[in-house]
């Protein structure tokens, strides 16, 4: 049975050299599915570019970005748990009711902060 997807914030104090270990761990995760992660990054970049074309798509992009970020995070966790991941994992948070409420809240805050900054330089 798959564990429900949860977003957690854990604050720890560690040595500065621990960052090197984290980069090594990230590289090991990336090496498991390099093409999937590259496709996810490229698709996110294309969607971000398309979202920046006009004001309406910008609003949609700002509201969708927390969901895409959570999908990327979910794919990384899936790779850590030895699950088979694909590019469709990027869009899974859109259909999961368990994380929808917090992601809509984050998207709303993202909208309230980002759009006025972009529209009023």
PDB file of C-alpha atoms in Angstrom:
ATOM      1  CA  UNK A   1       0.000   0.000   0.000  1.00  0.00           C
ATOM      2  CA  UNK A   2       1.353   3.402  -0.988  1.00  0.00           C
ATOM      3  CA  UNK A   3       1.878   5.977   1.732  1.00  0.00           C
ATOM      4  CA  UNK A   4      -0.158   9.190   1.376  1.00  0.00           C
ATOM      5  CA  UNK A   5       1.830  12.109   0.003  1.00  0.00           C
ATOM      6  CA  UNK A   6       2.674  14.646   2.686  1.00  0.00           C
ATOM      7  CA  UNK A   7       4.720  17.810   2.666  1.00  0.00           C
ATOM      8  CA  UNK A   8       6.834  18.168   5.796  1.00  0.00           C
ATOM      9  CA  UNK A   9       9.190  20.862   7.010  1.00  0.00           C
ATOM     10  CA  UNK A  10      12.013  19.510   9.123  1.00  0.00           C
ATOM     11  CA  UNK A  11      14.608  21.929  10.453  1.00  0.00           C
ATOM     12  CA  UNK A  12      17.952  20.469  11.539  1.00  0.00           C
ATOM     13  CA  UNK A  13      21.343  21.914  12.363  1.00  0.00           C
ATOM     14  CA  UNK A  14      24.168  20.161  10.538  1.00  0.00           C
ATOM     15  CA  UNK A  15      27.770  20.820   9.570  1.00  0.00           C
ATOM     16  CA  UNK A  16      28.370  22.837   6.416  1.00  0.00           C
ATOM     17  CA  UNK A  17      30.171  19.872   4.842  1.00  0.00           C
ATOM     18  CA  UNK A  18      26.935  17.890   4.997  1.00  0.00           C
ATOM     19  CA  UNK A  19      25.900  19.746   1.841  1.00  0.00           C
ATOM     20  CA  UNK A  20      28.472  17.733  -0.107  1.00  0.00           C
ATOM     21  CA  UNK A  21      26.821  14.502   1.052  1.00  0.00           C
ATOM     22  CA  UNK A  22      23.418  15.860   0.008  1.00  0.00           C
ATOM     23  CA  UNK A  23      24.749  16.679  -3.450  1.00  0.00           C
ATOM     24  CA  UNK A  24      26.142  13.145  -3.755  1.00  0.00           C
ATOM     25  CA  UNK A  25      22.783  11.694  -2.706  1.00  0.00           C
ATOM     26  CA  UNK A  26      20.978  13.939  -5.208  1.00  0.00           C
ATOM     27  CA  UNK A  27      23.346  12.804  -7.958  1.00  0.00           C
ATOM     28  CA  UNK A  28      22.661   9.152  -7.083  1.00  0.00           C
ATOM     29  CA  UNK A  29      18.904   9.775  -7.320  1.00  0.00           C
ATOM     30  CA  UNK A  30      19.341  11.585 -10.634  1.00  0.00           C
ATOM     31  CA  UNK A  31      21.411   8.697 -12.055  1.00  0.00           C
ATOM     32  CA  UNK A  32      18.519   6.270 -11.434  1.00  0.00           C
ATOM     33  CA  UNK A  33      16.215   8.068 -13.921  1.00  0.00           C
ATOM     34  CA  UNK A  34      18.249  10.748 -15.724  1.00  0.00           C
ATOM     35  CA  UNK A  35      16.027  11.033 -18.806  1.00  0.00           C
ATOM     36  CA  UNK A  36      12.847  11.327 -16.749  1.00  0.00           C
ATOM     37  CA  UNK A  37      14.300  14.110 -14.607  1.00  0.00           C
ATOM     38  CA  UNK A  38      15.684  15.925 -17.664  1.00  0.00           C
ATOM     39  CA  UNK A  39      12.265  15.675 -19.347  1.00  0.00           C
ATOM     40  CA  UNK A  40      10.586  17.019 -16.207  1.00  0.00           C
ATOM     41  CA  UNK A  41      12.971  19.968 -16.032  1.00  0.00           C
ATOM     42  CA  UNK A  42      12.603  20.769 -19.740  1.00  0.00           C
ATOM     43  CA  UNK A  43       8.813  20.485 -19.600  1.00  0.00           C
ATOM     44  CA  UNK A  44       8.719  22.773 -16.564  1.00  0.00           C
ATOM     45  CA  UNK A  45      10.921  25.306 -18.376  1.00  0.00           C
ATOM     46  CA  UNK A  46       8.705  25.203 -21.486  1.00  0.00           C
ATOM     47  CA  UNK A  47       5.550  25.613 -19.388  1.00  0.00           C
ATOM     48  CA  UNK A  48       7.160  28.526 -17.525  1.00  0.00           C
ATOM     49  CA  UNK A  49       8.106  30.191 -20.813  1.00  0.00           C
ATOM     50  CA  UNK A  50       4.605  29.716 -22.209  1.00  0.00           C
ATOM     51  CA  UNK A  51       3.110  31.062 -18.994  1.00  0.00           C
ATOM     52  CA  UNK A  52       5.145  34.249 -19.293  1.00  0.00           C
ATOM     53  CA  UNK A  53       3.711  35.159 -22.706  1.00  0.00           C
ATOM     54  CA  UNK A  54       0.750  37.181 -21.427  1.00  0.00           C
ATOM     55  CA  UNK A  55      -1.094  38.094 -18.225  1.00  0.00           C
ATOM     56  CA  UNK A  56      -3.724  35.322 -18.334  1.00  0.00           C
ATOM     57  CA  UNK A  57      -1.224  32.520 -18.881  1.00  0.00           C
ATOM     58  CA  UNK A  58       1.017  34.092 -16.244  1.00  0.00           C
ATOM     59  CA  UNK A  59      -1.770  33.780 -13.673  1.00  0.00           C
ATOM     60  CA  UNK A  60      -2.342  30.156 -14.655  1.00  0.00           C
ATOM     61  CA  UNK A  61       1.388  29.464 -14.464  1.00  0.00           C
ATOM     62  CA  UNK A  62       1.712  31.067 -11.036  1.00  0.00           C
ATOM     63  CA  UNK A  63      -1.216  29.019  -9.734  1.00  0.00           C
ATOM     64  CA  UNK A  64       0.121  25.775 -11.257  1.00  0.00           C
ATOM     65  CA  UNK A  65       3.740  26.105 -10.133  1.00  0.00           C
ATOM     66  CA  UNK A  66       3.295  24.699  -6.586  1.00  0.00           C
ATOM     67  CA  UNK A  67       1.587  21.623  -8.062  1.00  0.00           C
ATOM     68  CA  UNK A  68       4.441  21.064 -10.532  1.00  0.00           C
ATOM     69  CA  UNK A  69       7.009  21.526  -7.772  1.00  0.00           C
ATOM     70  CA  UNK A  70       5.172  19.003  -5.595  1.00  0.00           C
ATOM     71  CA  UNK A  71       5.073  16.589  -8.545  1.00  0.00           C
ATOM     72  CA  UNK A  72       8.819  16.886  -9.007  1.00  0.00           C
ATOM     73  CA  UNK A  73       9.304  16.340  -5.265  1.00  0.00           C
ATOM     74  CA  UNK A  74       7.006  13.309  -5.391  1.00  0.00           C
ATOM     75  CA  UNK A  75       9.054  11.845  -8.253  1.00  0.00           C
ATOM     76  CA  UNK A  76      12.265  12.264  -6.241  1.00  0.00           C
ATOM     77  CA  UNK A  77      10.670  10.540  -3.234  1.00  0.00           C
ATOM     78  CA  UNK A  78       9.388   7.781  -5.528  1.00  0.00           C
ATOM     79  CA  UNK A  79      12.889   7.238  -6.897  1.00  0.00           C
ATOM     80  CA  UNK A  80      14.245   7.070  -3.341  1.00  0.00           C
ATOM     81  CA  UNK A  81      11.648   4.403  -2.540  1.00  0.00           C
ATOM     82  CA  UNK A  82      12.705   2.384  -5.620  1.00  0.00           C
ATOM     83  CA  UNK A  83       9.400   2.998  -7.442  1.00  0.00           C
ATOM     84  CA  UNK A  84       9.180   3.236 -11.215  1.00  0.00           C
ATOM     85  CA  UNK A  85       8.672   6.910 -12.035  1.00  0.00           C
ATOM     86  CA  UNK A  86       7.725   8.664 -15.246  1.00  0.00           C
ATOM     87  CA  UNK A  87       7.140  12.157 -16.536  1.00  0.00           C
ATOM     88  CA  UNK A  88       3.463  11.832 -15.592  1.00  0.00           C
ATOM     89  CA  UNK A  89       4.506  12.054 -11.925  1.00  0.00           C
ATOM     90  CA  UNK A  90       4.981  15.789 -12.515  1.00  0.00           C
ATOM     91  CA  UNK A  91       1.190  16.149 -12.811  1.00  0.00           C
ATOM     92  CA  UNK A  92       0.077  13.734 -10.062  1.00  0.00           C
ATOM     93  CA  UNK A  93      -0.561  16.427  -7.395  1.00  0.00           C
ATOM     94  CA  UNK A  94      -3.269  17.957  -9.615  1.00  0.00           C
ATOM     95  CA  UNK A  95      -5.401  14.826  -9.136  1.00  0.00           C
ATOM     96  CA  UNK A  96      -4.586  13.988  -5.508  1.00  0.00           C
ATOM     97  CA  UNK A  97      -7.119  15.317  -3.046  1.00  0.00           C
ATOM     98  CA  UNK A  98      -4.845  14.762  -0.028  1.00  0.00           C
ATOM     99  CA  UNK A  99      -2.396  17.520  -0.956  1.00  0.00           C
ATOM    100  CA  UNK A 100      -4.737  19.764  -2.939  1.00  0.00           C
ATOM    101  CA  UNK A 101      -5.764  22.039  -0.054  1.00  0.00           C
ATOM    102  CA  UNK A 102      -2.237  23.009   1.009  1.00  0.00           C
ATOM    103  CA  UNK A 103      -1.084  23.391  -2.605  1.00  0.00           C
ATOM    104  CA  UNK A 104      -4.035  25.662  -3.414  1.00  0.00           C
ATOM    105  CA  UNK A 105      -3.112  27.753  -0.365  1.00  0.00           C
ATOM    106  CA  UNK A 106       0.520  27.954  -1.508  1.00  0.00           C
ATOM    107  CA  UNK A 107      -0.632  28.800  -5.050  1.00  0.00           C
ATOM    108  CA  UNK A 108      -2.861  31.573  -3.714  1.00  0.00           C
ATOM    109  CA  UNK A 109      -0.026  33.079  -1.688  1.00  0.00           C
ATOM    110  CA  UNK A 110       2.264  32.729  -4.705  1.00  0.00           C
ATOM    111  CA  UNK A 111      -0.316  34.589  -6.782  1.00  0.00           C
ATOM    112  CA  UNK A 112      -0.759  37.371  -4.224  1.00  0.00           C
ATOM    113  CA  UNK A 113       2.991  37.982  -4.059  1.00  0.00           C
ATOM    114  CA  UNK A 114       4.101  37.284  -7.643  1.00  0.00           C
ATOM    115  CA  UNK A 115       1.515  38.914  -9.866  1.00  0.00           C
ATOM    116  CA  UNK A 116       1.707  42.440  -8.409  1.00  0.00           C
ATOM    117  CA  UNK A 117       5.501  42.311  -8.632  1.00  0.00           C
ATOM    118  CA  UNK A 118       5.380  41.300 -12.291  1.00  0.00           C
ATOM    119  CA  UNK A 119       2.626  43.700 -13.308  1.00  0.00           C
ATOM    120  CA  UNK A 120       3.972  46.765 -11.473  1.00  0.00           C
ATOM    121  CA  UNK A 121       7.733  47.036 -11.944  1.00  0.00           C
TER     122      UNK A 121
END
